[in-house]
PDB file of C-alpha atoms in Angstrom:
ATOM      1  CA  GLN A   8      -6.851  14.723   0.955  1.00 57.00           C
ATOM      2  CA  ILE A   9      -8.838  17.929   0.147  1.00 60.00           C
ATOM      3  CA  GLN A  10      -5.649  19.673  -1.061  1.00 61.00           C
ATOM      4  CA  THR A  11      -4.492  16.658  -3.241  1.00 63.00           C
ATOM      5  CA  GLY A  12      -7.963  16.515  -4.888  1.00 67.00           C
ATOM      6  CA  MET A  13      -8.425  13.000  -3.618  1.00 69.00           C
ATOM      7  CA  PHE A  14     -12.115  13.431  -2.796  1.00 70.00           C
ATOM      8  CA  ARG A  15     -12.989  15.090  -6.136  1.00 73.00           C
ATOM      9  CA  GLN A  16     -11.191  12.224  -7.957  1.00 75.00           C
ATOM     10  CA  LEU A  17     -13.097   9.623  -5.865  1.00 75.00           C
ATOM     11  CA  TRP A  18     -16.604  11.398  -6.441  1.00 73.00           C
ATOM     12  CA  ASN A  19     -15.681  11.335 -10.429  1.00 75.00           C
ATOM     13  CA  GLU A  20     -14.720   7.573 -10.227  1.00 77.00           C
ATOM     14  CA  THR A  21     -17.628   6.366  -8.122  1.00 79.00           C
ATOM     15  CA  TRP A  22     -20.012   6.114 -11.055  1.00 77.00           C
ATOM     16  CA  HIS A  23     -17.338   4.057 -13.168  1.00 78.00           C
ATOM     17  CA  MET A  24     -16.619   1.780 -10.155  1.00 78.00           C
ATOM     18  CA  SER A  25     -20.418   1.113  -9.742  1.00 78.00           C
ATOM     19  CA  LYS A  26     -20.841   0.182 -13.310  1.00 81.00           C
ATOM     20  CA  THR A  27     -17.740  -2.006 -13.448  1.00 82.00           C
ATOM     21  CA  GLY A  28     -17.663  -3.359 -10.015  1.00 81.00           C
ATOM     22  CA  ILE A  29     -13.681  -2.783 -10.130  1.00 80.00           C
ATOM     23  CA  ARG A  30     -12.131  -0.670  -7.410  1.00 77.00           C
ATOM     24  CA  SER A  31     -10.072   2.115  -8.794  1.00 76.00           C
ATOM     25  CA  LYS A  32      -6.537   3.002  -7.646  1.00 77.00           C
ATOM     26  CA  ALA A  33      -7.699   6.316  -6.380  1.00 77.00           C
ATOM     27  CA  PHE A  34     -10.295   4.661  -4.180  1.00 78.00           C
ATOM     28  CA  LEU A  35      -7.674   1.912  -2.934  1.00 77.00           C
ATOM     29  CA  ARG A  36      -5.464   4.749  -2.140  1.00 78.00           C
ATOM     30  CA  PHE A  37      -8.054   6.716  -0.194  1.00 78.00           C
ATOM     31  CA  LYS A  38      -9.002   3.566   1.639  1.00 79.00           C
ATOM     32  CA  ASP A  39      -5.620   2.716   2.719  1.00 77.00           C
ATOM     33  CA  THR A  40      -5.078   6.340   3.813  1.00 77.00           C
ATOM     34  CA  GLU A  41      -8.258   6.227   5.868  1.00 78.00           C
ATOM     35  CA  GLN A  42      -7.484   2.914   7.393  1.00 78.00           C
ATOM     36  CA  GLY A  43      -4.112   3.942   8.497  1.00 77.00           C
ATOM     37  CA  PHE A  44      -5.187   7.108  10.105  1.00 81.00           C
ATOM     38  CA  GLU A  45      -8.020   5.515  11.961  1.00 81.00           C
ATOM     39  CA  ALA A  46      -6.134   2.404  12.964  1.00 83.00           C
ATOM     40  CA  ILE A  47      -3.091   4.565  14.488  1.00 86.00           C
ATOM     41  CA  CYS A  48      -5.570   7.110  16.272  1.00 87.00           C
ATOM     42  CA  SER A  49      -7.547   4.294  17.619  1.00 85.00           C
ATOM     43  CA  LEU A  50      -4.505   2.310  18.892  1.00 88.00           C
ATOM     44  CA  VAL A  51      -3.073   5.612  20.704  1.00 91.00           C
ATOM     45  CA  ILE A  52      -6.178   6.688  22.160  1.00 91.00           C
ATOM     46  CA  SER A  53      -7.319   3.216  23.421  1.00 89.00           C
ATOM     47  CA  ALA A  54      -3.870   2.530  24.827  1.00 92.00           C
ATOM     48  CA  TYR A  55      -3.904   5.899  26.603  1.00 93.00           C
ATOM     49  CA  ALA A  56      -7.298   5.668  27.854  1.00 91.00           C
ATOM     50  CA  LEU A  57      -7.204   2.143  29.255  1.00 91.00           C
ATOM     51  CA  PRO A  58      -6.027   2.765  32.815  1.00 91.00           C
ATOM     52  CA  PHE A  59      -8.450   5.681  33.190  1.00 91.00           C
ATOM     53  CA  ALA A  60     -11.547   3.937  31.650  1.00 87.00           C
ATOM     54  CA  THR A  61     -11.529   0.620  33.166  1.00 89.00           C
ATOM     55  CA  ARG A  62     -13.418   0.082  36.357  1.00 92.00           C
ATOM     56  CA  THR A  63     -14.496  -3.605  36.047  1.00 94.00           C
ATOM     57  CA  PRO A  64     -12.698  -6.663  34.517  1.00 93.00           C
ATOM     58  CA  ILE A  65     -15.202  -6.687  31.555  1.00 94.00           C
ATOM     59  CA  GLN A  66     -14.079  -3.032  30.696  1.00 93.00           C
ATOM     60  CA  PHE A  67     -10.550  -4.017  30.962  1.00 93.00           C
ATOM     61  CA  ILE A  68     -10.945  -7.075  28.641  1.00 94.00           C
ATOM     62  CA  MET A  69     -12.854  -4.812  26.233  1.00 93.00           C
ATOM     63  CA  GLY A  70     -10.356  -2.256  26.098  1.00 92.00           C
ATOM     64  CA  SER A  71      -7.736  -4.864  25.619  1.00 93.00           C
ATOM     65  CA  VAL A  72      -9.588  -6.362  22.585  1.00 93.00           C
ATOM     66  CA  THR A  73     -10.004  -2.934  21.092  1.00 90.00           C
ATOM     67  CA  ILE A  74      -6.089  -2.348  21.487  1.00 92.00           C
ATOM     68  CA  ALA A  75      -5.381  -5.819  19.950  1.00 93.00           C
ATOM     69  CA  ALA A  76      -7.786  -5.085  16.988  1.00 89.00           C
ATOM     70  CA  SER A  77      -6.215  -1.695  16.382  1.00 87.00           C
ATOM     71  CA  THR A  78      -2.697  -3.282  16.634  1.00 90.00           C
ATOM     72  CA  PHE A  79      -3.770  -5.971  14.020  1.00 90.00           C
ATOM     73  CA  SER A  80      -5.362  -3.394  11.705  1.00 84.00           C
ATOM     74  CA  CYS A  81      -1.780  -1.390  11.964  1.00 85.00           C
ATOM     75  CA  ALA A  82       0.181  -4.449  11.332  1.00 87.00           C
ATOM     76  CA  LYS A  83      -1.931  -5.627   8.393  1.00 85.00           C
ATOM     77  CA  LEU A  84      -1.913  -2.061   6.810  1.00 83.00           C
ATOM     78  CA  LEU A  85       2.112  -1.895   7.184  1.00 81.00           C
ATOM     79  CA  PHE A  86       2.470  -5.532   5.936  1.00 82.00           C
ATOM     80  CA  ARG A  87       0.523  -4.769   2.769  1.00 79.00           C
ATOM     81  CA  SER A  88       2.125  -1.314   2.127  1.00 76.00           C
ATOM     82  CA  ILE A  89       5.644  -2.033   3.024  1.00 76.00           C
ATOM     83  CA  ASP A  90       6.294  -5.651   2.553  1.00 73.00           C
ATOM     84  CA  LEU A  91       4.052  -6.845  -0.174  1.00 68.00           C
ATOM     85  CA  GLU A  92       4.319  -3.506  -2.365  1.00 69.00           C
ATOM     86  CA  GLY A  93       8.131  -3.083  -1.541  1.00 68.00           C
ATOM     87  CA  LEU A  94       8.610  -6.729  -2.685  1.00 66.00           C
ATOM     88  CA  ALA A  95       6.843  -6.017  -5.845  1.00 66.00           C
ATOM     89  CA  GLN A  96       8.915  -2.935  -6.553  1.00 69.00           C
ATOM     90  CA  MET A  97      12.051  -4.910  -5.742  1.00 70.00           C
ATOM     91  CA  GLN A  98      11.089  -7.638  -8.110  1.00 69.00           C
ATOM     92  CA  GLN A  99      10.349  -5.204 -10.825  1.00 72.00           C
ATOM     93  CA  GLY A 100      13.692  -3.388 -10.349  1.00 71.00           C
ATOM     94  CA  GLU A 101      15.477  -6.761 -10.420  1.00 68.00           C
ATOM     95  CA  GLU A 102      13.724  -7.628 -13.710  1.00 68.00           C
ATOM     96  CA  GLN A 103      14.550  -4.383 -15.267  1.00 70.00           C
ATOM     97  CA  GLU A 104      18.292  -4.807 -14.501  1.00 67.00           C
ATOM     98  CA  GLU A 105      18.358  -8.294 -15.788  1.00 66.00           C
ATOM     99  CA  ASP A 106      16.765  -6.904 -18.869  1.00 67.00           C
ATOM    100  CA  GLN A 107      19.583  -4.150 -19.094  1.00 68.00           C
ATOM    101  CA  GLU A 108      22.263  -6.671 -18.635  1.00 64.00           C
ATOM    102  CA  LEU A 109      20.845  -8.890 -21.371  1.00 64.00           C
ATOM    103  CA  SER A 110      20.371  -6.076 -23.669  1.00 70.00           C
ATOM    104  CA  ALA A 111      24.212  -5.010 -22.827  1.00 65.00           C
ATOM    105  CA  LEU A 112      25.542  -8.607 -23.503  1.00 61.00           C
ATOM    106  CA  SER A 113      23.656  -9.090 -26.685  1.00 66.00           C
ATOM    107  CA  SER A 114      24.900  -5.501 -27.989  1.00 65.00           C
ATOM    108  CA  GLU A 115      28.572  -6.656 -26.979  1.00 59.00           C
ATOM    109  CA  ALA A 116      28.100  -9.854 -28.965  1.00 56.00           C
ATOM    110  CA  ALA A 117      26.747  -8.249 -31.779  1.00 55.00           C
ATOM    111  CA  ALA A 118      29.724  -5.651 -31.819  1.00 55.00           C
ATOM    112  CA  ASP A 119      32.142  -8.846 -31.373  1.00 52.00           C
ATOM    113  CA  THR A 120      30.515 -10.552 -34.542  1.00 55.00           C
ATOM    114  CA  THR A 121      30.619  -7.331 -36.499  1.00 52.00           C
ATOM    115  CA  THR A 122      34.252  -6.924 -35.469  1.00 51.00           C
ATOM    116  CA  SER A 123      35.283 -10.450 -36.259  1.00 51.00           C
ATOM    117  CA  GLU A 124      33.581 -10.376 -39.559  1.00 49.00           C
ATOM    118  CA  SER A 125      35.360  -7.139 -40.624  1.00 52.00           C
ATOM    119  CA  ILE A 126      38.778  -8.674 -39.792  1.00 53.00           C
ATOM    120  CA  GLU A 127      38.207 -11.608 -41.881  1.00 52.00           C
TER     121      GLU A 127
END
């Protein structure tokens, strides 16, 4: 994040976000990156430490809740980043293909009209 300049960009956009109340794309990208990193690390560490750190049933329940919360956070992030954004990109691609097909058909129809007018 330091190499890509994300911190500097986020720092520069903080004032603008506080005035408008609208989150910037850089902020949302930073938040998603941090959320994904923290959720995966928390899940891995909690799952590994559970057998070693539990001595009472309450500790086991709390560890299991932590693992469940981390799993839910990872699943939510993956759903948002893969399913929803991927679906939006697929729909944009389909719309662009339809537009290209329509323009190709209209140019063919115009060419046919011009050809038929020149024959007459």
